[in-house]
Short mmCIF file of C-alpha atoms and ligand atoms in Angstrom, two decimals:
data_model
loop_
_atom_site.label_atom_id
_atom_site.label_comp_id
_atom_site.label_asym_id
_atom_site.label_seq_id
_atom_site.Cartn_x
_atom_site.Cartn_y
_atom_site.Cartn_z
CA UNK G 1 28.28 14.94 -14.96
CA UNK G 2 24.71 13.65 -14.41
CA UNK G 3 23.95 10.21 -12.95
CA UNK G 4 23.97 7.25 -15.33
CA UNK G 5 20.59 5.86 -16.33
CA UNK G 6 19.61 2.88 -14.14
CA UNK G 7 17.97 0.11 -16.19
CA UNK G 8 15.25 -1.84 -14.38
CA UNK G 9 13.58 -4.96 -15.77
CA UNK G 10 9.86 -4.61 -14.94
CA UNK G 11 9.25 -8.33 -15.53
CA UNK G 12 11.57 -9.36 -12.69
CA UNK G 13 10.04 -11.59 -9.98
CA UNK G 14 6.38 -10.76 -9.41
CA UNK G 15 6.66 -8.58 -12.49
CA UNK G 16 3.68 -6.33 -11.72
CA UNK G 17 3.07 -2.64 -11.18
CA UNK G 18 4.90 -2.60 -7.88
CA UNK G 19 8.33 -2.75 -9.56
CA UNK G 20 7.37 0.41 -11.43
CA UNK G 21 5.94 2.27 -8.41
CA UNK G 22 8.80 1.45 -6.04
CA UNK G 23 11.31 2.44 -8.72
CA UNK G 24 9.47 5.73 -9.34
CA UNK G 25 9.44 6.61 -5.63
CA UNK G 26 13.11 5.84 -5.22
CA UNK G 27 14.09 7.69 -8.41
CA UNK G 28 12.13 10.72 -7.20
CA UNK G 29 13.82 10.64 -3.79
CA UNK G 30 17.37 9.99 -4.97
CA UNK G 31 17.31 11.98 -8.23
CA UNK G 32 18.42 8.82 -10.01
CA UNK G 33 17.28 8.70 -13.69
CA UNK G 34 15.77 5.33 -14.59
CA UNK G 35 14.57 3.37 -17.58
CA UNK G 36 12.02 0.68 -16.87
CA UNK G 37 11.54 -1.93 -19.58
CA UNK G 38 9.35 -5.06 -19.87
CA UNK G 39 6.74 -3.33 -17.68
CA UNK G 40 4.05 -5.90 -16.70
CA UNK G 41 4.91 -7.95 -19.81
CA UNK G 42 3.63 -11.16 -18.19
CA UNK G 43 0.19 -9.70 -17.47
CA UNK G 44 -2.91 -10.30 -19.60
CA UNK G 45 -2.88 -6.62 -20.62
CA UNK G 46 0.83 -5.73 -20.52
CA UNK G 47 2.30 -2.29 -19.96
CA UNK G 48 0.92 0.74 -18.16
CA UNK G 49 -2.73 0.58 -17.06
CA UNK G 50 -4.53 3.73 -15.85
CA UNK G 51 -3.31 3.40 -12.24
CA UNK G 52 0.33 2.92 -13.32
CA UNK G 53 0.17 5.82 -15.76
CA UNK G 54 -1.30 8.05 -13.04
CA UNK G 55 1.54 6.97 -10.73
CA UNK G 56 4.14 7.90 -13.39
CA UNK G 57 2.52 11.31 -13.90
CA UNK G 58 2.13 11.89 -10.17
CA UNK G 59 5.79 11.07 -9.48
CA UNK G 60 6.84 13.31 -12.38
CA UNK G 61 4.77 16.24 -11.21
CA UNK G 62 6.14 16.26 -7.64
CA UNK G 63 9.75 16.47 -8.81
CA UNK G 64 9.47 18.10 -12.25
CA UNK G 65 10.74 14.98 -14.01
CA UNK G 66 11.05 14.64 -17.75
CA UNK G 67 9.38 11.45 -18.89
CA UNK G 68 9.03 9.45 -22.09
CA UNK G 69 6.87 6.39 -22.72
CA UNK G 70 4.08 7.65 -20.45
CA UNK G 71 1.15 6.36 -22.46
CA UNK G 72 -1.37 3.59 -21.77
CA UNK G 73 0.00 0.15 -22.66
CA UNK G 74 3.61 1.34 -22.77
CA UNK G 75 6.08 -1.36 -21.66
CA UNK G 76 8.99 1.06 -21.34
CA UNK G 77 9.32 4.36 -19.46
CA UNK G 78 12.26 6.68 -19.08
CA UNK G 79 12.04 8.91 -16.01
CA UNK G 80 14.56 11.69 -15.36
CA UNK G 81 13.75 13.35 -12.02
CA UNK G 82 14.18 17.05 -11.43
CA UNK G 83 16.66 18.27 -8.84
CA UNK G 84 14.33 18.01 -5.82
CA UNK G 85 10.85 17.05 -4.65
CA UNK G 86 8.59 20.11 -4.52
CA UNK G 87 6.11 20.10 -1.63
CA UNK G 88 2.68 21.58 -2.36
CA UNK G 89 -0.98 20.88 -3.11
CA UNK G 90 -1.47 18.17 -5.71
CA UNK G 91 -4.48 16.50 -7.29
CA UNK G 92 -4.45 13.31 -9.38
CA UNK G 93 -7.38 11.56 -11.06
CA UNK G 94 -6.86 7.92 -12.08
CA UNK G 95 -10.04 8.06 -14.17
CA UNK G 96 -8.54 10.77 -16.38
CA UNK G 97 -5.76 8.46 -17.54
CA UNK G 98 -8.09 6.34 -19.64
CA UNK G 99 -10.96 7.23 -21.94
CA UNK G 100 -14.10 5.92 -20.24
CA UNK G 101 -12.57 6.27 -16.75
CA UNK G 102 -10.95 3.76 -14.44
CA UNK G 103 -11.28 2.38 -10.91
CA UNK G 104 -7.48 2.08 -10.63
CA UNK G 105 -6.37 2.14 -6.99
CA UNK G 106 -5.78 5.55 -5.38
CA UNK G 107 -3.84 3.80 -2.60
CA UNK G 108 -1.14 2.68 -5.03
CA UNK G 109 -0.79 6.16 -6.52
CA UNK G 110 -0.57 7.56 -2.99
CA UNK G 111 2.15 5.08 -2.03
CA UNK G 112 4.22 6.27 -5.00
CA UNK G 113 4.34 9.91 -3.85
CA UNK G 114 3.84 9.70 -0.08
CA UNK G 115 7.42 9.06 1.06
CA UNK G 116 9.05 11.47 -1.41
CA UNK G 117 6.71 14.20 -0.10
CA UNK G 118 7.24 13.18 3.55
CA UNK G 119 10.96 13.86 3.28
CA UNK G 120 10.59 16.98 1.09
CA UNK G 121 11.28 20.41 2.58
CA UNK G 122 7.71 21.43 3.45
CA UNK G 123 4.15 20.21 3.92
CA UNK G 124 1.94 18.82 1.16
CA UNK G 125 -1.65 17.89 0.51
CA UNK G 126 -2.61 15.30 -2.07
CA UNK G 127 -6.09 14.65 -3.44
CA UNK G 128 -6.55 11.46 -5.45
CA UNK G 129 -9.67 10.34 -7.31
CA UNK G 130 -10.25 6.73 -8.41
CA UNK G 131 -10.89 3.32 -6.85
CA UNK G 132 -10.61 3.33 -3.05
CA UNK G 133 -11.68 -0.27 -2.34
CA UNK G 134 -10.80 -2.35 -5.39
CA UNK G 135 -9.28 -5.83 -5.82
CA UNK G 136 -5.52 -6.55 -5.79
CA UNK G 137 -4.57 -3.34 -4.01
CA UNK G 138 -4.60 -2.00 -0.45
CA UNK G 139 -8.14 -0.80 0.35
CA UNK G 140 -7.98 2.80 1.56
CA UNK G 141 -9.23 1.54 4.94
CA UNK G 142 -6.07 -0.61 5.09
CA UNK G 143 -3.98 2.49 4.36
CA UNK G 144 -5.81 4.29 7.22
CA UNK G 145 -5.62 1.56 9.86
CA UNK G 146 -2.47 -0.40 8.95
CA UNK G 147 -0.07 1.40 6.60
CA UNK G 148 -0.28 4.94 8.02
CA UNK G 149 0.04 3.80 11.67
CA UNK G 150 3.12 1.76 10.65
CA UNK G 151 4.59 4.85 8.98
CA UNK G 152 3.78 6.97 12.06
CA UNK G 153 5.83 4.57 14.16
CA UNK G 154 8.71 5.36 11.82
CA UNK G 155 8.30 9.13 12.24
CA UNK G 156 6.12 10.01 9.23
CA UNK G 157 3.32 12.46 9.98
CA UNK G 158 0.36 11.86 7.66
CA UNK G 159 -3.43 11.98 7.91
CA UNK G 160 -6.00 10.68 5.44
CA UNK G 161 -9.57 11.73 4.85
CA UNK G 162 -11.71 9.28 2.85
CA UNK G 163 -14.29 11.60 1.28
CA UNK G 164 -16.05 9.22 -1.10
CA UNK G 165 -15.70 5.49 -1.69
CA UNK G 166 -14.79 4.25 -5.17
CA UNK G 167 -15.76 0.67 -5.99
CA UNK G 168 -14.97 -1.45 -9.03
CA UNK G 169 -15.62 -0.83 -11.93
CA UNK G 170 -16.79 2.78 -11.64
CA UNK G 171 -14.21 4.27 -9.26
CA UNK G 172 -14.81 7.94 -8.51
CA UNK G 173 -13.76 7.67 -4.85
CA UNK G 174 -11.88 10.59 -3.30
CA UNK G 175 -9.12 10.78 -0.70
CA UNK G 176 -7.42 13.86 0.66
CA UNK G 177 -4.10 13.31 2.40
CA UNK G 178 -2.06 15.77 4.47
CA UNK G 179 1.66 14.98 4.61
CA UNK G 180 4.07 16.82 6.89
CA UNK G 181 7.42 17.36 5.24
CA UNK G 182 10.97 17.33 6.63
CA UNK G 183 10.36 13.78 7.85
CA UNK G 184 13.22 11.87 9.35
CA UNK G 185 12.46 8.19 9.17
CA UNK G 186 13.41 5.91 12.05
CA UNK G 187 13.94 2.20 11.76
CA UNK G 188 11.60 -0.06 13.70
CA UNK G 189 11.64 -3.53 15.22
CA UNK G 190 8.44 -5.53 14.87
CA UNK G 191 9.46 -8.94 16.14
CA UNK G 192 6.56 -9.37 18.57
CA UNK G 193 3.04 -8.07 18.25
CA UNK G 194 1.91 -8.08 21.88
CA UNK G 195 -1.67 -8.65 23.05
CA UNK G 196 -4.71 -8.47 20.79
CA UNK G 197 -6.44 -5.26 21.92
CA UNK G 198 -9.20 -4.78 19.37
CA UNK G 199 -10.77 -6.39 16.30
CA UNK G 200 -12.10 -3.52 14.22
CA UNK G 201 -14.75 -4.71 11.76
CA UNK G 202 -16.04 -2.43 8.99
CA UNK G 203 -19.05 -3.57 6.97
CA UNK G 204 -19.57 -1.03 4.20
CA UNK G 205 -21.83 -0.64 1.20
CA UNK G 206 -23.05 2.09 -1.10
CA UNK G 207 -26.37 2.36 -2.91
CA UNK G 208 -27.47 -1.06 -1.62
CA UNK G 209 -30.16 -2.04 0.90
CA UNK G 210 -29.14 -1.56 4.56
CA UNK G 211 -29.81 -5.25 5.24
CA UNK G 212 -26.68 -6.07 3.22
CA UNK G 213 -24.57 -4.07 5.66
CA UNK G 214 -26.19 -5.48 8.78
CA UNK G 215 -26.03 -8.99 7.28
CA UNK G 216 -22.25 -8.73 6.80
CA UNK G 217 -21.76 -7.26 10.24
CA UNK G 218 -23.93 -9.86 12.03
CA UNK G 219 -22.20 -12.70 10.18
CA UNK G 220 -18.76 -11.39 11.20
CA UNK G 221 -19.90 -10.96 14.80
CA UNK G 222 -21.08 -14.56 15.11
CA UNK G 223 -18.06 -15.99 13.27
CA UNK G 224 -15.67 -14.13 15.56
CA UNK G 225 -17.44 -15.30 18.71
CA UNK G 226 -17.41 -18.82 17.21
CA UNK G 227 -13.63 -18.48 16.97
CA UNK G 228 -13.61 -17.69 20.69
CA UNK G 229 -12.95 -13.94 20.68
CA UNK G 230 -14.56 -11.98 23.53
CA UNK G 231 -17.37 -9.65 22.39
CA UNK G 232 -15.67 -6.77 24.21
CA UNK G 233 -12.71 -7.04 21.78
CA UNK G 234 -14.87 -6.59 18.70
CA UNK G 235 -15.68 -3.10 17.43
CA UNK G 236 -18.33 -3.36 14.69
CA UNK G 237 -18.88 -0.42 12.38
CA UNK G 238 -21.66 -0.42 9.78
CA UNK G 239 -21.17 2.23 7.10
CA UNK G 240 -23.60 3.28 4.37
CA UNK G 241 -20.95 5.16 2.44
CA UNK G 242 -21.25 7.79 -0.22
CA UNK G 243 -20.04 6.72 -3.65
CA UNK G 244 -20.93 7.40 -7.28
CA UNK G 245 -21.90 3.73 -7.74
CA UNK G 246 -22.95 0.66 -5.81
CA UNK G 247 -20.44 -1.59 -4.08
CA UNK G 248 -19.76 -3.44 -0.84
CA UNK G 249 -16.96 -4.89 1.20
CA UNK G 250 -15.82 -6.05 4.59
CA UNK G 251 -12.57 -5.01 6.26
CA UNK G 252 -11.14 -6.35 9.50
CA UNK G 253 -8.21 -4.90 11.40
CA UNK G 254 -6.57 -6.90 14.19
CA UNK G 255 -5.00 -4.33 16.50
CA UNK G 256 -2.24 -5.77 18.72
CA UNK G 257 -0.30 -3.68 21.20
CA UNK G 258 2.71 -3.33 18.84
CA UNK G 259 1.20 -3.69 15.36
CA UNK G 260 -2.00 -3.86 13.32
CA UNK G 261 -2.83 -6.29 10.50
CA UNK G 262 -5.60 -5.94 7.92
CA UNK G 263 -7.86 -8.28 5.96
CA UNK G 264 -10.53 -7.60 3.38
CA UNK G 265 -13.03 -9.11 1.04
CA UNK G 266 -14.98 -7.54 -1.77
CA UNK G 267 -16.84 -10.77 -2.49
CA UNK G 268 -20.58 -10.83 -3.13
CA UNK G 269 -23.10 -12.72 -1.00
CA UNK G 270 -22.81 -14.56 2.28
CA UNK G 271 -19.20 -15.67 1.83
CA UNK G 272 -17.77 -12.17 2.38
CA UNK G 273 -17.67 -12.39 6.19
CA UNK G 274 -16.50 -16.02 6.10
CA UNK G 275 -13.59 -15.15 3.81
CA UNK G 276 -12.33 -12.20 5.76
CA UNK G 277 -12.75 -13.78 9.21
CA UNK G 278 -10.91 -16.94 8.07
CA UNK G 279 -8.07 -14.80 6.72
CA UNK G 280 -7.83 -12.95 10.03
CA UNK G 281 -7.89 -16.18 12.02
CA UNK G 282 -5.08 -17.69 9.92
CA UNK G 283 -2.98 -14.61 10.60
CA UNK G 284 -3.84 -14.64 14.31
CA UNK G 285 -2.73 -18.28 14.57
CA UNK G 286 0.56 -17.47 12.79
CA UNK G 287 1.67 -15.35 15.77
CA UNK G 288 3.34 -12.85 13.38
CA UNK G 289 3.28 -9.10 13.95
CA UNK G 290 3.22 -8.11 10.25
CA UNK G 291 0.73 -9.30 7.62
CA UNK G 292 1.85 -10.36 4.15
CA UNK G 293 0.88 -7.07 2.47
CA UNK G 294 2.52 -4.76 5.00
CA UNK G 295 5.49 -7.12 4.65
CA UNK G 296 6.20 -5.86 1.13
CA UNK G 297 5.02 -2.27 1.77
CA UNK G 298 7.36 -1.66 4.74
CA UNK G 299 10.49 -2.17 2.63
CA UNK G 300 10.34 1.26 1.05
CA UNK G 301 10.17 3.34 4.27
CA UNK G 302 12.66 0.98 5.90
CA UNK G 303 15.32 1.56 3.27
CA UNK G 304 15.03 5.35 3.81
CA UNK G 305 15.35 5.18 7.60
CA UNK G 306 18.34 6.14 9.68
CA UNK G 307 18.55 2.77 11.47
CA UNK G 308 18.00 -0.87 10.72
CA UNK G 309 14.43 -2.21 10.54
CA UNK G 310 13.53 -5.78 11.43
CA UNK G 311 10.18 -7.51 11.29
CA UNK G 312 8.60 -10.92 11.20
CA UNK G 313 6.03 -11.39 8.48
CA UNK G 314 3.24 -14.00 8.27
CA UNK G 315 4.18 -15.00 4.70
CA UNK G 316 7.16 -14.41 2.48
CA UNK G 317 5.58 -13.41 -0.80
CA UNK G 318 6.93 -12.84 -4.29
CA UNK G 319 5.90 -9.18 -3.87
CA UNK G 320 8.23 -8.95 -0.85
CA UNK G 321 11.15 -10.59 -2.65
CA UNK G 322 10.62 -8.44 -5.74
CA UNK G 323 10.41 -5.19 -3.78
CA UNK G 324 13.62 -6.17 -1.97
CA UNK G 325 15.29 -6.60 -5.37
CA UNK G 326 14.18 -3.10 -6.49
CA UNK G 327 15.48 -1.51 -3.27
CA UNK G 328 18.81 -3.30 -3.66
CA UNK G 329 19.03 -2.34 -7.34
CA UNK G 330 19.09 1.30 -6.19
CA UNK G 331 21.86 0.42 -3.73
CA UNK G 332 19.84 1.93 -0.86
CA UNK G 333 19.84 -0.96 1.59
CA UNK G 334 20.87 -4.50 2.25
CA UNK G 335 17.77 -6.65 2.62
CA UNK G 336 17.92 -10.08 4.20
CA UNK G 337 14.89 -12.38 4.21
CA UNK G 338 15.17 -15.49 6.35
CA UNK G 339 12.80 -18.15 5.02
CA UNK G 340 12.76 -20.26 8.20
CA UNK G 341 12.04 -17.53 10.77
CA UNK G 342 10.23 -15.24 8.24
CA UNK G 343 12.36 -12.40 9.53
CA UNK G 344 13.08 -9.49 7.21
CA UNK G 345 15.93 -7.15 7.99
CA UNK G 346 16.75 -3.95 6.14
CA UNK G 347 20.02 -2.15 6.72
CA UNK G 348 19.86 1.23 4.97
CA UNK G 349 22.95 2.62 3.34
CA UNK G 350 21.81 6.18 4.15
CA UNK G 351 22.04 7.51 0.61
CA UNK G 352 18.86 9.57 0.40
CA UNK G 353 20.34 12.94 1.30
N1 ATP S 401 -6.01 -6.96 0.35
C1 ATP S 401 -4.90 -6.22 0.38
N2 ATP S 401 -4.60 -5.50 1.48
C2 ATP S 401 -3.48 -4.74 1.54
N3 ATP S 401 -2.61 -4.64 0.52
C3 ATP S 401 -2.85 -5.33 -0.60
C4 ATP S 401 -4.00 -6.15 -0.73
N4 ATP S 401 -3.98 -6.73 -1.97
C5 ATP S 401 -2.85 -6.29 -2.58
N5 ATP S 401 -2.18 -5.44 -1.77
C6 ATP S 401 -0.90 -4.76 -2.04
O1 ATP S 401 -1.03 -4.05 -3.26
C7 ATP S 401 0.22 -4.05 -3.95
C8 ATP S 401 -0.05 -4.62 -5.33
O2 ATP S 401 1.09 -4.65 -6.11
P1 ATP S 401 1.02 -5.19 -7.64
O3 ATP S 401 2.34 -5.05 -8.28
O4 ATP S 401 0.38 -6.55 -7.65
O5 ATP S 401 0.00 -4.14 -8.17
P2 ATP S 401 -0.56 -3.77 -9.56
O6 ATP S 401 -0.04 -2.47 -9.98
O7 ATP S 401 -2.04 -3.90 -9.43
O8 ATP S 401 0.10 -4.78 -10.51
P3 ATP S 401 -0.42 -5.83 -11.51
O9 ATP S 401 -1.76 -5.41 -12.04
O10 ATP S 401 0.65 -5.79 -12.50
O11 ATP S 401 -0.46 -7.08 -10.67
C9 ATP S 401 1.19 -4.85 -3.09
O12 ATP S 401 1.90 -3.98 -2.25
C10 ATP S 401 0.25 -5.72 -2.25
O13 ATP S 401 0.78 -6.11 -1.00
#
């Protein structure tokens, strides 16, 4: 007899697209059929937006799932995975999910399929077109410098090539990702971050005057020395990047000996460097090894690992609590979040075979 349909309330906790994406990844990996209801019902435009619909289709195509409710605006999706994840060469375009295109985040589509493909029986390549540096999602540079290195520490072999940048509202950015299969995920302990080794600063813009890039980079340089960081720690990169439309942003990565944290701003004008440097400084002063975004994103690999994972996060967010609820709903791990110490521990139940 087949597995019983698992019902998941998409409005639980943070109630955003992450409930959907985490549930899709876990359904794909475990073969568990799911029905998601109340998807993003608390949002201004409820239901599936282009990025979420692309994630549903991407998850379905890597495991041959049968799906209903996969239309824009749908608040309910039934997803019945095929018998296994099929490694291969895939291409997904977020812009194709909506008439008129979309700058929906490629990073979030990638996170939906990355782990299923990493533990599939063979290597894969995934090309995704859409927004690469857009609000309310991990910028692709964050995926490159924070998320992928964290996964590598857990035994996942993946490389990312950012071929074109996609800014809001046009999108059209391109990433190409190589994922080695047969991955065996290890747990990790990130309770201390070690010494600060490098502050990587990226000032990037497309189709805008070069002075905008140098302005952002100079502002970050003087703010960081004002905060007391040695010049030798700061690695400034100015990038005039190729993109179908204009856009700009600043990204800072604080690389400690045991972990990296990332901060970004897509703001206009002089405040961009101020915003991102202040965010980095707040994190630095917290003493934590894991930033608030990685805090929720690490739960998924951690619940698939062969050992316990423990980490201390700078902030306990609703995203973190909600993702923990999704993981526990699948019965894959016991997640404990200690409010006082900000320690998260994930004990996998080893059910992903
Ligand atoms: N600046 C950032 N750097 C890294 N990660 C980020 C950043 N901003 C958001 N994220 C991550 O992006 C994910 C967003 O999840 P969320 O459910 O809010 O997405 P969504 O699909 O856009 O949903 P909704 O539109 O319903 O809010 C979370 O994992 C969050 O930590």
